[in-house]
PDB file of C-alpha atoms in Angstrom:
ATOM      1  CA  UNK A  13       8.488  42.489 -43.037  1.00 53.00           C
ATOM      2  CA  UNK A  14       9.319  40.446 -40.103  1.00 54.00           C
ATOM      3  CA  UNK A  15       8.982  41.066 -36.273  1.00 52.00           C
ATOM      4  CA  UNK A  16      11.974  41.506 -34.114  1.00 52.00           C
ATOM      5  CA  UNK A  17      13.046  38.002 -33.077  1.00 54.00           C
ATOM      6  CA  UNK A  18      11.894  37.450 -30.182  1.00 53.00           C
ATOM      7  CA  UNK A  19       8.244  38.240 -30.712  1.00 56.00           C
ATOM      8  CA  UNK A  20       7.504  35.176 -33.872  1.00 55.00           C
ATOM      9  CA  UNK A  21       6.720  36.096 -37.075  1.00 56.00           C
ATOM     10  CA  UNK A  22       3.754  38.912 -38.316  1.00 59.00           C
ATOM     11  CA  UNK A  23       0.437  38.257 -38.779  1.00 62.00           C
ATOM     12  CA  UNK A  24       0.251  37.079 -42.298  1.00 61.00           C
ATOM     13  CA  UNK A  25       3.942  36.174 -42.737  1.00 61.00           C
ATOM     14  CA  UNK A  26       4.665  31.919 -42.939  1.00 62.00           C
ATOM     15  CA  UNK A  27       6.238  30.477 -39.789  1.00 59.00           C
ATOM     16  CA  UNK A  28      10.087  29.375 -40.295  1.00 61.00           C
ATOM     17  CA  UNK A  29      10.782  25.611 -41.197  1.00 64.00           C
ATOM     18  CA  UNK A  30      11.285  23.490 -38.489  1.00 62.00           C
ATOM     19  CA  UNK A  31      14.594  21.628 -38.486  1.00 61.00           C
ATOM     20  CA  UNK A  32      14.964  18.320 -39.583  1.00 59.00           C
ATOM     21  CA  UNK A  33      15.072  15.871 -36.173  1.00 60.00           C
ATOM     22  CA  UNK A  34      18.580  14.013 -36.479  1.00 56.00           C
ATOM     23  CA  UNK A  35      18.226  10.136 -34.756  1.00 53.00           C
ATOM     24  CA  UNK A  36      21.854   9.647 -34.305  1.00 52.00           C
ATOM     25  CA  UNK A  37      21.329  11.611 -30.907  1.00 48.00           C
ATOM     26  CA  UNK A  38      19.314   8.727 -29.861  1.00 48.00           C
ATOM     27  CA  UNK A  39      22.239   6.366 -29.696  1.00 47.00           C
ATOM     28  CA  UNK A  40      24.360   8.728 -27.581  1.00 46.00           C
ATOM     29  CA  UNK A  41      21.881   8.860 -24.947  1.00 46.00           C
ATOM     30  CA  UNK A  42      21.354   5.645 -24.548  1.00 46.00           C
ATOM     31  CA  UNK A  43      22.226   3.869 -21.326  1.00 45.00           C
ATOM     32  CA  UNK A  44      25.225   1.633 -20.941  1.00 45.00           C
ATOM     33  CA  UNK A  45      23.190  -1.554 -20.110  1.00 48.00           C
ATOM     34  CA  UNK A  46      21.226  -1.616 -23.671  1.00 47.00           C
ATOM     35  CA  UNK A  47      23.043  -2.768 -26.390  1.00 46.00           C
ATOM     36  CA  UNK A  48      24.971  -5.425 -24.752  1.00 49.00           C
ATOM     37  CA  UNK A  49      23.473  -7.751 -27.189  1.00 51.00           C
ATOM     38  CA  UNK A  50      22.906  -8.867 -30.724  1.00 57.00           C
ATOM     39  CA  UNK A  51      22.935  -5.613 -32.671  1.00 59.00           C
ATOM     40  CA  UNK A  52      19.419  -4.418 -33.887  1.00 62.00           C
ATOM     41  CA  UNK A  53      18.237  -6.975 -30.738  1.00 59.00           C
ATOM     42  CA  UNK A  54      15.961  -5.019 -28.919  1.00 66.00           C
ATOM     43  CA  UNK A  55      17.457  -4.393 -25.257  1.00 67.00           C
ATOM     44  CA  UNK A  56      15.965  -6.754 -22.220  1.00 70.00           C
ATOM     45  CA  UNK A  57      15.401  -5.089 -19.417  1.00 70.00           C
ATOM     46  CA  UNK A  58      16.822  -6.905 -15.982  1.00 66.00           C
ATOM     47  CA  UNK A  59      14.405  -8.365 -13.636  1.00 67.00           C
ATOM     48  CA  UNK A  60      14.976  -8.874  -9.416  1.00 63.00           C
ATOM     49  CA  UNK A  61      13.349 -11.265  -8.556  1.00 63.00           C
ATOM     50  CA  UNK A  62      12.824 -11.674  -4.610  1.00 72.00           C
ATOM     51  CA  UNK A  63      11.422 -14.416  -2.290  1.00 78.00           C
ATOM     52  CA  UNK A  64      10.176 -13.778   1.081  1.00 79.00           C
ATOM     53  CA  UNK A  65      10.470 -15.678   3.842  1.00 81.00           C
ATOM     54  CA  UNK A  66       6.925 -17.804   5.041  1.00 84.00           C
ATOM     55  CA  UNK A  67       4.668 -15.372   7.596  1.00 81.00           C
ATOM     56  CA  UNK A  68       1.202 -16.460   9.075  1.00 83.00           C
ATOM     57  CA  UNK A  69      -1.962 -15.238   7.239  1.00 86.00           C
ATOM     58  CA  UNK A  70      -3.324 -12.213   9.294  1.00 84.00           C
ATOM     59  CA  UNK A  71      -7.063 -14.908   9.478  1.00 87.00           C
ATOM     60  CA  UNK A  72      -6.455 -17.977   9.882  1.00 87.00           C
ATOM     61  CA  UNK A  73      -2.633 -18.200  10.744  1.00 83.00           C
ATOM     62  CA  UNK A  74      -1.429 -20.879   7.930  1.00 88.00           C
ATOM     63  CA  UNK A  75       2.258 -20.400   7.064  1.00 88.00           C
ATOM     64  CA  UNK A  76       1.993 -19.163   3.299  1.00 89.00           C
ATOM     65  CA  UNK A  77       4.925 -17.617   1.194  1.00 89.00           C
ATOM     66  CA  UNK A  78       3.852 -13.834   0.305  1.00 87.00           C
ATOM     67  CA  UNK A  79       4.577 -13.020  -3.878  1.00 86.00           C
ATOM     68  CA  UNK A  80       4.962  -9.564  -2.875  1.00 82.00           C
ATOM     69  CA  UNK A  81       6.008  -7.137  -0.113  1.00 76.00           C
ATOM     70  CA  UNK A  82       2.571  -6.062   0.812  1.00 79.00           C
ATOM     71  CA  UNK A  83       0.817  -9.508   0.917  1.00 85.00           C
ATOM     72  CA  UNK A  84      -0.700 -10.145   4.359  1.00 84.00           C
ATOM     73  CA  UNK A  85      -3.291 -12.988   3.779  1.00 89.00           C
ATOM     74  CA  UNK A  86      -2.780 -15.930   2.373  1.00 91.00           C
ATOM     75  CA  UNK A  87      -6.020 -16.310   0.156  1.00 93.00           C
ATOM     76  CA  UNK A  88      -8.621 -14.051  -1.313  1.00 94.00           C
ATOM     77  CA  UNK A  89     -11.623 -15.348   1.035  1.00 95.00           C
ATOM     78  CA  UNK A  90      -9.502 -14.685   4.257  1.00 93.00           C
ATOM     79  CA  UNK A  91      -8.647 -10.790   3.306  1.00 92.00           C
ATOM     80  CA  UNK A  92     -12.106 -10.465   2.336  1.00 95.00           C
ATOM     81  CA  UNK A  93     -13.510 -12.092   5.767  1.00 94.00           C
ATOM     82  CA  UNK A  94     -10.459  -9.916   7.435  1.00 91.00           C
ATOM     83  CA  UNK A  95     -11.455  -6.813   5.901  1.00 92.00           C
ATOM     84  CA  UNK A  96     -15.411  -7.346   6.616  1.00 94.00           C
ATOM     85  CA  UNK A  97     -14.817  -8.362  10.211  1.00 92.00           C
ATOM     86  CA  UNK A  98     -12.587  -5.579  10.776  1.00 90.00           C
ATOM     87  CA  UNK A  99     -14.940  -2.830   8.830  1.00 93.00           C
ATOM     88  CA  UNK A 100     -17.964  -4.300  11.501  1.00 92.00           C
ATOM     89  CA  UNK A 101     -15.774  -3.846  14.094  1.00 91.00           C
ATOM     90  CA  UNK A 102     -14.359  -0.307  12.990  1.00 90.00           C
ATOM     91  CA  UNK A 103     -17.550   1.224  12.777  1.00 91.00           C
ATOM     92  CA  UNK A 104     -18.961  -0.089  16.430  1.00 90.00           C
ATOM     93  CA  UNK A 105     -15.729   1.739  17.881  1.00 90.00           C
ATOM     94  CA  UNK A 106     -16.598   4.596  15.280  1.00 89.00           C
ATOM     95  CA  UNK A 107     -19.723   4.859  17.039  1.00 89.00           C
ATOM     96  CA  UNK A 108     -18.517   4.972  20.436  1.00 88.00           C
ATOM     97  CA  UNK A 109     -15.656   6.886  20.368  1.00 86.00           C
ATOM     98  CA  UNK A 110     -17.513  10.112  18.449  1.00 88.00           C
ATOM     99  CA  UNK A 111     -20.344   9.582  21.625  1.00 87.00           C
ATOM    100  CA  UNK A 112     -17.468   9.843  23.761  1.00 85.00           C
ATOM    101  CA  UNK A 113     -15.693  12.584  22.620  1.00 84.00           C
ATOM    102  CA  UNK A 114     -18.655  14.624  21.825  1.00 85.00           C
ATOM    103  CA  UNK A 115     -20.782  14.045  24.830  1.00 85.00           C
ATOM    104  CA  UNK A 116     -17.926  13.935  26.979  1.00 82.00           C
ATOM    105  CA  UNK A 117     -18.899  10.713  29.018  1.00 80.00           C
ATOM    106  CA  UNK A 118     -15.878   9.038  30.150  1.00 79.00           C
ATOM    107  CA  UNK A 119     -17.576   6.114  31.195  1.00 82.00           C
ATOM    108  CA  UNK A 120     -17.522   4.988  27.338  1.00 84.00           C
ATOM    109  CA  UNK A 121     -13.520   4.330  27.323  1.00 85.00           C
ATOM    110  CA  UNK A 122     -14.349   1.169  29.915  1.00 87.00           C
ATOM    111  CA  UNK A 123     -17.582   0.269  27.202  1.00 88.00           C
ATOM    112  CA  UNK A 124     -14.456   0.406  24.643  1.00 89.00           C
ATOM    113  CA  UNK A 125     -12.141  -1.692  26.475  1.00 90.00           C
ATOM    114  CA  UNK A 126     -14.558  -4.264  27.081  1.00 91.00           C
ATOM    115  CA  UNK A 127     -16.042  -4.363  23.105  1.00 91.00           C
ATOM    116  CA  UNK A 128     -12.221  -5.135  22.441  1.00 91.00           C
ATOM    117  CA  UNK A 129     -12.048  -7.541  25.290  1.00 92.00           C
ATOM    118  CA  UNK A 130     -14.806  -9.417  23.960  1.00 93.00           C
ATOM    119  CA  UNK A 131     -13.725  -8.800  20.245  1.00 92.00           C
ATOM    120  CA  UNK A 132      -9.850 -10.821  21.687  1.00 90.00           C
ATOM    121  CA  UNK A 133     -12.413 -13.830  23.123  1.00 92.00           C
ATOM    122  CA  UNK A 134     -14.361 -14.347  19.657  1.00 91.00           C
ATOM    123  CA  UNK A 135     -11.088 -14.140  17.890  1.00 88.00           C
ATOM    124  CA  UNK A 136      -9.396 -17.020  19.967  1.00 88.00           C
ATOM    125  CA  UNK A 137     -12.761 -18.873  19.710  1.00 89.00           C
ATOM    126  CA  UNK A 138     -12.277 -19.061  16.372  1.00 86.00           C
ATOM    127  CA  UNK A 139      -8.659 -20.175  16.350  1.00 82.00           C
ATOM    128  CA  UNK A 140      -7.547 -16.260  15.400  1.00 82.00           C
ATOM    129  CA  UNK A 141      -4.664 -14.082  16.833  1.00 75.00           C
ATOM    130  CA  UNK A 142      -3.902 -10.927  16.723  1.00 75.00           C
ATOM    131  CA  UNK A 143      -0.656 -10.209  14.991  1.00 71.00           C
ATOM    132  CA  UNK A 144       0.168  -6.724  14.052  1.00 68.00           C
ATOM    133  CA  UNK A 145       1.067  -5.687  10.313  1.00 68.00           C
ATOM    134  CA  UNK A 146       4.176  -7.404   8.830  1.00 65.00           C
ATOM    135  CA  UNK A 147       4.727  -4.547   5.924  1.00 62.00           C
ATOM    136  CA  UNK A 148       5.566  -1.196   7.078  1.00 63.00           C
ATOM    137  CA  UNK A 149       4.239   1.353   4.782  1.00 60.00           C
ATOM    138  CA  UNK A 150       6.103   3.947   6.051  1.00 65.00           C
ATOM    139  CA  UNK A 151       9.687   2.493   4.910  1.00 66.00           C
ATOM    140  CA  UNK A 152       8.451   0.616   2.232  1.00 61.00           C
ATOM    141  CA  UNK A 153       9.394  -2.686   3.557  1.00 62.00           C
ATOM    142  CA  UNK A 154       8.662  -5.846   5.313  1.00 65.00           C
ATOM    143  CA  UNK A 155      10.158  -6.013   9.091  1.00 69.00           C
ATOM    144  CA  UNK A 156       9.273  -8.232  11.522  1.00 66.00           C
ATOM    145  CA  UNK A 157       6.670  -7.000  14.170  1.00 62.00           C
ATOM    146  CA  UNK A 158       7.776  -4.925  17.528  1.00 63.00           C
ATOM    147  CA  UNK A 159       8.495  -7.171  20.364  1.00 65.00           C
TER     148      UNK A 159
END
């Protein structure tokens, strides 16, 4: 006794034999770039390989050729002493900015302007400039900065 066929076999009864796989499919669906070699080679896949044009590190400003699309310093120690300066930095104007817009005191947006003032002055001291972000996240590609 078997249930109707859309509700799998009774309780009790064997389940049907699956049917045997078939692999010629496989070479059907295969794409029109594999295969273009030896036979029974295994299919390379094809590689684009891109250089990008020199840019200044984001620290100290050497000219450096990025391997990727997102690079932005030219050395492990400078993104590290980038990224330390800038979380220092990012959690004085944290600090200031939640005082302001909690407590209302307007007089803190001139405190701001001068912390980034003197922020600009220890930066040129030390032979940095600003330059804004060379990758744009939001189209997926490098661009060169606004003028």
């Amino acid at each position: 006794m078997t249930a109707p066929a859309d509700h799998g076999p009774v309780k009790g009864e064997a389940m049907p034999a699956a049917p045997p796989k078939d692999d010629t499919d496989k070479a059907s669906s295969r794409s029109s770039l594999e295969g273009q070699g030896e036979a029974g080679a295994p299919a390379r896949a094809r590689t684009v390989r891109t250089t990008y044009s020199p840019c200044p590190c984001r620290e100290c400003g050497t000219a450096y050729t990025p391997r990727h699309m997102q690079q932005e310093f030219c050395s492990e120690p400078c993104k590290k002493a980038w990224t330390n300066r800038a979380m220092t930095r990012g959690m004085v104007a944290y600090e200031l900015l939640m005082e302001w817009r909690s407590l209302r005191r307007w007089n803190l947006i001139s405190a701001l302007s001068a912390l980034v003032r003197d922020w600009r002055h220890d930066d040129r001291a030390a032979g940095r400039t600003y330059r804004p972000r060379i990758y744009n996240p939001n189209k997926g590609r490098r661009e060169p900065p606004p003028k």
